[in-house]
Coordinates of C-alpha atoms in Angstrom, one line a residue:
Chain A
M1261 CA 156.3 88.1 86.8
A1262 CA 158.3 91.0 86.1
A1263 CA 161.2 90.6 83.3
W1264 CA 164.9 89.7 84.3
G1265 CA 166.1 93.2 84.4
E1266 CA 163.4 94.8 86.3
R1267 CA 163.6 92.2 88.7
L1268 CA 167.5 92.0 89.3
A1269 CA 167.7 96.2 89.4
G1270 CA 169.9 97.6 92.0
V1271 CA 171.5 94.2 92.8
R1272 CA 174.7 94.4 94.0
G1273 CA 175.6 91.2 95.7
V1274 CA 174.6 87.5 94.8
L1275 CA 174.2 85.0 98.0
L1276 CA 174.8 81.3 96.4
D1277 CA 173.3 78.3 98.6
I1278 CA 176.0 75.5 98.0
S1279 CA 174.1 72.1 98.2
G1280 CA 171.3 71.5 95.4
V1281 CA 172.6 74.8 93.5
L1282 CA 176.4 74.2 92.6
Y1283 CA 176.6 70.6 93.4
D1284 CA 174.5 67.5 94.7
G1285 CA 176.4 65.7 97.6
G1286 CA 176.6 61.7 97.2
E1287 CA 179.1 59.1 96.6
G1288 CA 182.5 59.9 96.2
G1289 CA 182.0 63.5 96.8
G1290 CA 179.0 64.0 94.6
A1291 CA 178.6 65.7 91.2
A1292 CA 178.2 69.6 89.8
I1293 CA 175.0 70.6 88.8
A1294 CA 175.0 71.2 85.1
G1295 CA 175.8 74.8 84.3
S1296 CA 176.4 75.7 87.8
V1297 CA 180.4 75.7 87.4
E1298 CA 180.2 78.4 84.2
A1299 CA 177.7 80.1 86.1
V1300 CA 179.7 81.0 89.1
A1301 CA 182.5 82.0 86.6
R1302 CA 180.5 84.4 84.7
L1303 CA 178.8 85.7 87.9
K1304 CA 182.7 86.5 89.3
R1305 CA 183.6 88.0 85.8
S1306 CA 180.5 90.1 86.4
R1307 CA 180.2 93.6 88.2
L1308 CA 178.3 91.6 91.0
K1309 CA 179.9 90.7 94.4
V1310 CA 179.4 87.3 95.2
R1311 CA 179.4 84.9 98.2
F1312 CA 178.4 81.4 99.2
C1313 CA 175.9 81.2 102.0
T1314 CA 175.6 77.7 103.2
N1315 CA 173.9 75.5 105.9
E1316 CA 176.4 72.8 105.4
S1317 CA 177.4 71.2 108.8
Q1318 CA 178.7 67.9 108.0
K1319 CA 182.2 69.1 106.5
S1320 CA 184.6 71.8 107.4
R1321 CA 184.8 75.1 105.2
A1322 CA 188.3 73.9 104.2
D1323 CA 187.1 70.4 103.5
L1324 CA 183.7 71.9 101.7
V1325 CA 186.1 74.5 99.6
G1326 CA 188.5 71.6 98.7
L1327 CA 185.5 69.8 97.1
L1328 CA 184.2 72.7 95.2
Q1329 CA 187.3 73.4 93.9
W1330 CA 187.9 69.7 92.8
L1331 CA 184.5 69.9 90.8
G1332 CA 185.8 73.0 89.0
F1333 CA 184.2 75.9 91.0
D1334 CA 186.1 79.1 91.9
V1335 CA 185.8 79.6 95.5
S1336 CA 188.2 80.2 98.5
E1337 CA 187.5 79.7 102.1
G1338 CA 187.2 83.2 102.9
E1339 CA 184.0 83.7 100.3
V1340 CA 181.9 81.0 102.6
T1341 CA 179.4 81.9 105.4
A1342 CA 178.6 78.6 107.1
P1343 CA 177.2 77.8 110.6
A1344 CA 180.2 76.0 112.5
P1345 CA 182.3 79.2 112.5
A1346 CA 179.3 81.3 113.6
A1347 CA 178.5 79.0 116.1
C1348 CA 181.9 79.1 117.6
L1349 CA 181.4 83.1 117.7
I1350 CA 178.3 82.6 119.8
L1351 CA 179.6 79.8 122.2
K1352 CA 183.0 82.2 123.0
Q1353 CA 180.5 85.1 123.3
R1354 CA 178.6 83.7 125.8
G1355 CA 180.9 81.4 127.6
L1356 CA 179.1 78.1 126.8
R1357 CA 180.5 74.7 126.7
P1358 CA 179.2 72.6 124.0
H1359 CA 178.3 68.6 124.0
L1360 CA 178.8 68.4 120.3
L1361 CA 176.6 66.0 118.3
V1362 CA 178.0 66.8 114.9
H1363 CA 179.5 65.1 112.1
D1364 CA 183.4 64.0 112.5
G1365 CA 183.8 66.1 109.1
V1366 CA 183.1 69.2 110.8
R1367 CA 184.6 68.7 114.4
S1368 CA 188.0 70.4 113.3
E1369 CA 186.0 73.9 113.3
F1370 CA 185.3 73.4 117.1
D1371 CA 189.0 72.5 117.8
Q1372 CA 189.2 76.0 119.9
I1373 CA 186.4 75.6 121.8
D1374 CA 186.1 74.2 125.5
T1375 CA 184.0 71.1 125.6
S1376 CA 184.7 69.9 128.9
N1377 CA 181.6 69.8 131.5
P1378 CA 179.3 71.0 128.9
N1379 CA 176.6 73.1 129.6
C1380 CA 175.0 73.2 126.1
V1381 CA 174.3 70.8 123.2
V1382 CA 175.6 71.7 119.8
I1383 CA 173.8 69.6 117.0
A1384 CA 174.6 70.0 113.1
D1385 CA 173.5 67.7 110.5
A1386 CA 175.3 64.5 111.7
G1387 CA 174.1 62.0 109.2
E1388 CA 174.7 58.3 110.7
G1389 CA 176.1 60.3 113.8
F1390 CA 172.1 60.7 114.6
S1391 CA 172.1 56.9 116.3
Y1392 CA 169.5 56.4 119.2
Q1393 CA 172.6 56.6 121.8
N1394 CA 174.0 59.8 120.7
M1395 CA 170.4 61.4 120.7
N1396 CA 169.7 60.0 124.2
K1397 CA 173.0 61.3 125.4
A1398 CA 172.2 64.6 124.1
F1399 CA 168.9 64.7 125.6
Q1400 CA 170.3 63.6 128.9
V1401 CA 172.8 66.5 129.0
L1402 CA 169.9 68.7 128.3
M1403 CA 167.6 67.5 131.1
E1404 CA 170.8 67.4 133.6
L1405 CA 170.9 71.3 133.0
E1406 CA 169.0 74.1 134.9
N1407 CA 168.7 76.3 131.8
P1408 CA 168.9 73.9 128.8
V1409 CA 170.4 75.4 125.8
L1410 CA 170.2 73.7 122.4
F1411 CA 171.8 75.3 119.1
S1412 CA 171.0 73.4 115.9
L1413 CA 172.9 74.3 113.1
G1414 CA 170.3 74.9 110.7
K1415 CA 166.8 73.7 110.5
G1416 CA 166.5 71.8 107.2
R1417 CA 163.9 68.9 106.7
Y1418 CA 165.9 67.0 104.4
Y1419 CA 168.3 67.6 101.4
K1420 CA 168.9 65.6 98.2
E1421 CA 171.9 63.6 97.7
T1422 CA 172.8 61.4 94.4
S1423 CA 171.3 58.3 96.0
G1424 CA 167.9 60.2 97.4
L1425 CA 166.4 62.5 99.8
M1426 CA 168.0 62.6 103.6
L1427 CA 167.1 63.7 106.7
D1428 CA 168.7 67.1 107.9
V1429 CA 169.4 68.4 111.3
G1430 CA 165.8 70.0 111.7
P1431 CA 163.7 66.4 112.4
Y1432 CA 166.4 66.0 115.2
M1433 CA 166.4 69.4 116.5
K1434 CA 162.2 69.2 116.6
A1435 CA 162.7 65.7 118.4
L1436 CA 165.3 67.2 121.2
E1437 CA 162.7 70.3 121.5
Y1438 CA 160.0 68.0 121.9
A1439 CA 161.7 65.2 124.6
C1440 CA 163.1 68.6 126.8
G1441 CA 159.9 71.0 126.1
I1442 CA 162.6 73.5 125.0
K1443 CA 163.3 75.6 121.8
A1444 CA 166.7 75.3 119.9
E1445 CA 168.4 78.4 118.7
V1446 CA 169.1 78.0 115.0
V1447 CA 172.7 79.0 113.8
G1448 CA 172.4 79.4 109.8
K1449 CA 169.8 79.8 107.7
P1450 CA 167.2 80.9 107.8
S1451 CA 168.3 82.7 111.1
P1452 CA 168.2 86.3 110.4
E1453 CA 171.8 87.2 112.1
F1454 CA 173.2 84.6 109.9
F1455 CA 172.2 86.3 106.7
K1456 CA 173.4 89.3 108.1
S1457 CA 176.8 88.4 109.0
A1458 CA 177.0 87.3 105.2
L1459 CA 175.8 90.5 103.8
Q1460 CA 178.1 92.5 105.9
E1461 CA 181.1 90.4 105.0
M1462 CA 180.1 91.0 101.2
G1463 CA 179.6 94.7 102.0
V1464 CA 176.1 95.1 100.7
E1465 CA 172.7 96.1 102.1
A1466 CA 169.9 93.6 101.8
H1467 CA 167.7 95.6 99.5
E1468 CA 170.9 95.3 97.1
A1469 CA 171.2 91.5 97.3
I1470 CA 169.5 88.6 96.0
M1471 CA 169.9 85.2 97.4
I1472 CA 169.8 82.1 95.3
G1473 CA 169.0 78.7 96.6
D1474 CA 166.7 75.6 96.4
D1475 CA 164.9 75.6 100.1
I1476 CA 161.9 77.5 99.9
V1477 CA 162.0 78.1 103.8
G1478 CA 165.6 78.1 104.6
D1479 CA 166.9 80.3 101.4
V1480 CA 163.9 81.9 100.0
G1481 CA 161.7 82.5 102.8
G1482 CA 164.8 83.7 105.3
A1483 CA 166.4 86.0 102.8
Q1484 CA 163.1 87.8 102.1
R1485 CA 162.4 88.3 105.7
C1486 CA 165.8 90.1 106.0
G1487 CA 164.7 92.2 103.2
M1488 CA 166.7 90.6 100.0
R1489 CA 165.5 89.4 97.2
A1490 CA 165.3 85.7 96.5
L1491 CA 165.4 82.8 93.6
Q1492 CA 164.6 79.3 93.9
V1493 CA 166.7 77.1 91.6
R1494 CA 164.5 73.8 90.0
T1495 CA 167.5 71.5 91.3
G1496 CA 168.4 70.0 94.4
K1497 CA 165.4 69.3 96.3
F1498 CA 163.0 71.5 94.7
S1499 CA 162.1 68.9 92.1
S1500 CA 160.5 66.9 95.0
R1501 CA 156.7 67.5 95.3
K1502 CA 156.5 67.9 99.1
A1503 CA 159.5 71.0 99.0
E1504 CA 156.6 73.3 97.9
T1505 CA 153.9 72.5 100.6
T1506 CA 154.6 75.8 102.3
Q1507 CA 153.1 79.3 102.1
M1508 CA 156.5 81.2 100.7
A1509 CA 157.1 82.1 97.3
P1510 CA 160.1 83.3 95.4
S1511 CA 160.2 87.0 94.9
R1512 CA 158.7 87.7 91.4
Chain B
M157 CA 143.0 68.4 148.1
A158 CA 139.6 66.1 149.1
A159 CA 139.8 63.1 151.3
W160 CA 140.6 59.4 149.9
G161 CA 136.7 58.6 150.4
E162 CA 135.5 61.4 148.6
R163 CA 137.8 61.2 145.7
L164 CA 137.3 57.5 145.0
A165 CA 133.7 57.8 145.5
G166 CA 131.8 55.5 142.8
V167 CA 134.8 54.2 141.2
R168 CA 134.6 50.6 140.0
G169 CA 137.7 50.1 138.0
V170 CA 141.3 51.1 138.1
L171 CA 143.3 51.5 135.0
L172 CA 147.0 50.9 136.1
D173 CA 149.9 52.0 133.8
I174 CA 152.7 49.6 133.9
S175 CA 156.3 51.2 133.2
G176 CA 156.9 53.5 136.0
V177 CA 154.0 52.2 138.2
L178 CA 154.5 48.7 138.6
Y179 CA 158.1 48.5 137.3
D180 CA 161.1 50.2 135.9
G181 CA 162.5 48.5 133.0
G182 CA 166.3 48.2 132.4
E183 CA 169.3 45.5 132.6
G184 CA 168.1 42.1 133.1
G185 CA 164.3 42.9 132.8
G186 CA 164.2 45.6 135.3
A187 CA 162.6 45.7 138.8
A188 CA 159.5 46.1 140.5
I189 CA 159.0 49.3 142.3
A190 CA 158.6 48.9 145.8
G191 CA 155.0 47.8 147.4
S192 CA 153.4 47.6 143.8
V193 CA 153.3 43.7 143.5
E194 CA 151.4 43.6 146.6
A195 CA 149.1 47.0 145.6
V196 CA 148.1 44.9 142.2
A197 CA 147.5 41.8 144.6
R198 CA 145.6 44.2 146.9
L199 CA 143.4 45.4 143.9
K200 CA 142.9 42.3 142.7
R201 CA 141.5 41.0 145.7
S202 CA 139.4 44.3 146.2
R203 CA 135.5 44.8 144.8
L204 CA 137.2 46.8 141.6
K205 CA 137.6 45.8 138.1
V206 CA 141.5 46.2 137.1
R207 CA 143.0 46.7 133.8
F208 CA 146.4 47.3 132.6
C209 CA 146.8 50.2 130.2
T210 CA 150.5 50.7 128.5
N211 CA 152.3 52.3 126.0
E212 CA 154.7 49.7 126.1
S213 CA 156.0 49.1 122.5
Q214 CA 159.2 47.2 122.5
K215 CA 157.6 43.6 123.7
S216 CA 155.0 42.0 122.7
R217 CA 152.2 41.4 125.5
A218 CA 153.1 37.7 126.0
D219 CA 156.7 39.1 126.4
L220 CA 155.5 41.7 128.7
V221 CA 153.0 39.5 131.0
G222 CA 155.7 37.2 131.1
L223 CA 158.1 39.6 132.8
L224 CA 155.4 41.0 134.8
Q225 CA 154.9 37.7 136.3
W226 CA 158.5 37.0 137.1
L227 CA 158.3 40.1 138.9
G228 CA 155.7 38.7 141.1
F229 CA 152.6 40.1 139.5
D230 CA 149.2 39.0 139.3
V231 CA 148.7 39.4 135.5
S232 CA 147.4 37.9 132.2
E233 CA 147.5 39.1 128.8
G234 CA 144.4 39.3 128.3
E235 CA 143.9 41.9 131.4
V236 CA 146.4 44.2 129.1
T237 CA 145.7 47.1 126.6
A238 CA 148.5 47.5 124.4
P239 CA 149.1 50.0 121.5
A240 CA 150.3 47.5 118.9
P241 CA 147.3 45.0 119.0
A242 CA 145.1 48.5 118.8
A243 CA 147.4 49.6 115.7
C244 CA 147.3 46.2 113.7
L245 CA 143.1 46.2 114.0
I246 CA 143.2 49.7 112.6
L247 CA 145.6 48.7 109.7
K248 CA 143.4 45.8 108.9
Q249 CA 140.1 48.1 109.0
R250 CA 141.9 50.7 106.6
G251 CA 143.3 48.0 104.4
L252 CA 146.9 49.5 105.2
R253 CA 150.1 47.9 104.8
P254 CA 153.0 49.5 107.1
H255 CA 156.5 49.8 106.7
L256 CA 157.5 48.9 110.4
L257 CA 159.7 51.0 112.7
V258 CA 159.7 48.9 115.7
H259 CA 161.4 47.1 118.0
D260 CA 162.4 43.5 117.4
G261 CA 160.8 42.6 120.5
V262 CA 157.4 43.5 119.3
R263 CA 157.4 42.4 115.7
S264 CA 155.5 39.3 116.5
E265 CA 152.3 41.4 117.0
F266 CA 152.6 42.3 113.4
D267 CA 153.0 38.5 112.2
Q268 CA 149.3 38.9 110.6
I269 CA 149.6 41.9 108.9
D270 CA 150.8 42.2 105.1
T271 CA 153.9 44.7 104.9
S272 CA 154.6 44.5 101.1
N273 CA 154.3 47.6 99.1
P274 CA 153.9 49.7 102.3
N275 CA 151.4 52.3 102.0
C276 CA 151.9 53.6 105.8
V277 CA 154.4 53.9 108.3
V278 CA 154.3 52.9 111.9
I279 CA 157.0 53.6 114.5
A280 CA 157.1 52.4 117.8
D281 CA 159.5 52.7 120.7
A282 CA 162.4 51.2 118.5
G283 CA 165.3 52.0 121.0
E284 CA 168.7 51.3 119.3
G285 CA 166.2 50.5 116.2
F286 CA 166.1 54.6 115.6
S287 CA 169.4 54.5 113.4
Y288 CA 169.9 57.2 111.2
Q289 CA 169.4 54.9 108.6
N290 CA 166.2 53.6 109.7
M291 CA 164.4 57.1 110.1
N292 CA 166.2 57.8 107.1
K293 CA 163.9 54.7 105.2
A294 CA 160.6 55.2 107.2
F295 CA 160.8 59.2 106.0
Q296 CA 161.6 58.1 102.2
V297 CA 158.8 55.4 102.3
L298 CA 156.5 58.7 103.6
M299 CA 157.8 61.1 100.7
E300 CA 156.7 58.5 98.0
L301 CA 153.4 58.4 99.2
E302 CA 150.4 60.4 97.6
N303 CA 148.9 60.6 100.8
P304 CA 151.3 59.9 103.6
V305 CA 149.9 58.2 107.1
L306 CA 152.0 57.8 110.0
F307 CA 151.1 56.0 113.0
S308 CA 152.7 56.1 116.1
L309 CA 152.4 53.9 118.8
G310 CA 152.2 56.5 121.9
K311 CA 153.8 59.9 122.0
G312 CA 155.9 59.8 125.1
R313 CA 158.9 62.2 125.5
Y314 CA 161.0 59.6 127.4
Y315 CA 160.7 56.9 130.1
K316 CA 162.9 56.3 133.0
E317 CA 165.1 53.1 133.0
T318 CA 166.8 51.9 135.8
S319 CA 170.3 53.6 134.0
G320 CA 168.3 56.8 133.5
L321 CA 166.2 58.6 131.3
M322 CA 165.7 57.4 127.8
L323 CA 164.2 58.6 124.7
D324 CA 160.3 57.3 123.7
V325 CA 159.0 57.3 120.4
G326 CA 157.4 60.7 120.5
P327 CA 160.7 62.4 119.7
Y328 CA 160.9 60.4 116.6
M329 CA 157.3 61.1 115.6
K330 CA 157.8 65.0 115.7
A331 CA 161.0 64.0 113.5
L332 CA 159.1 62.6 111.2
E333 CA 156.2 65.0 111.2
Y334 CA 158.7 68.0 110.8
A335 CA 160.5 66.1 108.1
C336 CA 157.4 65.2 105.8
G337 CA 155.0 68.2 106.6
I338 CA 152.6 65.7 108.2
K339 CA 150.9 65.2 111.4
A340 CA 150.9 61.7 112.8
E341 CA 147.8 59.5 114.3
V342 CA 148.6 58.5 117.7
V343 CA 147.9 54.7 118.6
G344 CA 148.1 54.6 122.5
K345 CA 147.7 56.9 125.6
P346 CA 146.8 59.8 125.5
S347 CA 144.7 59.1 122.4
P348 CA 140.7 58.8 123.5
E349 CA 140.1 55.7 121.4
F350 CA 142.7 53.9 123.2
F351 CA 141.4 54.8 127.0
K352 CA 137.9 54.0 125.4
S353 CA 138.9 50.5 124.1
A354 CA 140.4 49.7 127.7
L355 CA 137.0 51.1 129.6
Q356 CA 134.8 48.7 127.4
E357 CA 137.5 45.7 127.7
M358 CA 136.8 46.5 131.4
G359 CA 132.9 47.0 131.3
V360 CA 133.3 50.2 133.2
E361 CA 132.2 54.0 132.4
A362 CA 134.7 56.8 132.1
H363 CA 133.1 58.3 135.4
E364 CA 133.3 55.4 137.5
A365 CA 137.3 54.7 136.2
I366 CA 140.7 56.0 137.9
M367 CA 143.9 56.0 135.6
I368 CA 146.9 55.8 137.9
G369 CA 150.1 56.5 135.4
D370 CA 153.3 58.3 135.9
D371 CA 153.0 60.4 133.0
I372 CA 151.2 64.0 133.6
V373 CA 150.3 64.2 129.8
G374 CA 149.7 60.6 128.4
D375 CA 148.4 59.4 131.4
V376 CA 146.8 61.8 133.7
G377 CA 145.7 64.1 131.1
G378 CA 144.5 61.7 128.3
A379 CA 142.3 60.0 130.9
Q380 CA 140.7 63.3 132.2
R381 CA 140.0 64.2 128.5
C382 CA 137.8 61.3 128.7
G383 CA 136.1 61.8 131.8
M384 CA 138.1 59.5 134.0
R385 CA 139.8 60.4 137.3
A386 CA 143.7 60.1 137.3
L387 CA 146.3 59.8 140.1
Q388 CA 149.8 60.4 139.4
V389 CA 152.5 58.3 141.4
R390 CA 155.7 59.8 142.4
T391 CA 157.7 56.8 140.9
G392 CA 159.0 56.4 137.5
K393 CA 159.6 59.3 135.6
F394 CA 157.7 61.4 137.8
S395 CA 160.8 62.0 140.0
S396 CA 162.4 64.2 136.7
R397 CA 162.2 67.9 137.3
K398 CA 161.0 68.4 133.7
A399 CA 158.1 66.0 134.0
E400 CA 156.2 68.6 135.6
T401 CA 156.5 71.4 133.2
T402 CA 153.1 71.1 132.2
Q403 CA 149.4 72.6 132.7
M404 CA 147.7 69.7 133.7
A405 CA 147.5 68.4 137.1
P406 CA 146.0 65.3 138.7
S407 CA 142.3 64.9 139.7
R408 CA 141.8 66.3 143.3

C-alpha cells in the first residue's frame, strides 16, 4: 500500500458520500459517525475543494442539508450533488412525464415536473412505499408503454440504518427490469454522468479528485471508472461481510 | 406447421397449466376460460393421461382444487403437481428450516415444517405480502446466514387476473438475489426436477407427453428442455404484447 502522501499527490478536490460516511440514518434522524463532523471541518479549512455526492433519494436536498447541519456538519444545499435534481434535468431535456414511485420526503424535488399521463417511471429509495400495490402500479404503467423507460435513482443493494441493514432501490429496480424485460437507466452513483456533473460543479478534473464512500460498487468502482481515485471507509455498510463480495478494490 | 395428427403422434399424457389456461384468477375467485371446463372433461374421457402442473403458490392444493371444482372442473387434489409440496420435500431432505415469505393461503402446506431458527428463506407469490417490511425481513435473514439459501416457488414475471396484469414471485426473487449477491433455487416450472416429478406421477415418459400452458418460458421452454412437446394457449397472459419477447417458441 502506498504512503498517504503519495496516494494523495495532486489531489485538489474531495467528493464525500454522505450516508454511512458522515452519518447513519435511523430513528430520530440518525447519528453522526464518530469523527466525521471534525473531519469535514478540517477538509473545509484545507486547500482542498469539497463536494458532497450522495445517492440519498428519500429526502430533498433541503431536508438532507437541514439534518446534516443539525448533526453539526458545515454543509450547504449548493454543495450537494443528488440524484433527484439530476433526474429532473433529464426528464425536462427529454420531454418525459414520470410516474413517481418515490418517498414522500423527496417528492418536492419533482414539484416543477409534469406527471400527468406518464410516459416513463422514476423509482427511488421509497422505503415503506415499496408496497406490492405501488410496485404493481409502476409495473402496469411500464407495460402499457410502447417504449418503456425506467429511471432508477441509484442502484444500491442496501444501506445501513442504526437499526440494521435496509433494502435500497437497486433490488426494486432489478424486480421491475425482470418483470418488464427492460434495462433501467441509473441516475446517481455509479453512473459516470453523475460523477462528471459533481466534478464539473467542483471545478476539478477526474485525475485531481478522490471519492470517499462506504459502497465498494457505487462509490469506489464508479469513481475509479471515471478516472478518479477512491477510498472506502470502514463505517456504514462496510462492516457487513457481504459488502466485500466483489472484484472491485479501493485505490492503493 | 405440422398437422395436428402428426404433432400429437405418440402422445400418451397431457400436462395442463392451470392459471391462464383453465381460469383467470381475480375477484370472487376468478372465472373459467371459455371452453376449458369441457376441454378437461373431453381429455379425461379420452385415452390420454391428464395431470395438472401449476406454479400456483397463493393457495394450498386443497383450496385450489376446491375453487376449480366450484368453477366446474373435474379435478382432484391427487392430480395436481404444485411447488409448495415439492418445496416441503426438499426442505425435509436437506434438514432446512425456512423463513417463509408466502401468502397466507398457502401457509397450511408448511404445517409440518419446522420454521424455528431459520437457516433458509422460501418465497412464493405473496401478493400484498410483498411489503417492504416483509422483503426487508427476508433480506436480513439471508444476510445473517453463513451460506444463504433462497428458494423461490416459480420465477414467473407476472400473471393475469381479471383486473389486469399482476407481478408474480419472479421479480421479488430477482430483488433478493441482487440484494444478497446470491442465486435462488427455483422450485416449480421451469425447473426440470419439477416437470420430471409430474411425469413420474403420471407414469409417462417425457417424449410421450405434451405441456399446455400460457407462459412461453415457464411452460413451453421448460417442458421442451425436458424433452416434452409444448403448446402455448392464446389465453391468460399470452395476449400481452410483452409475453412474446423471448427466443422460445411452441413445438411445431
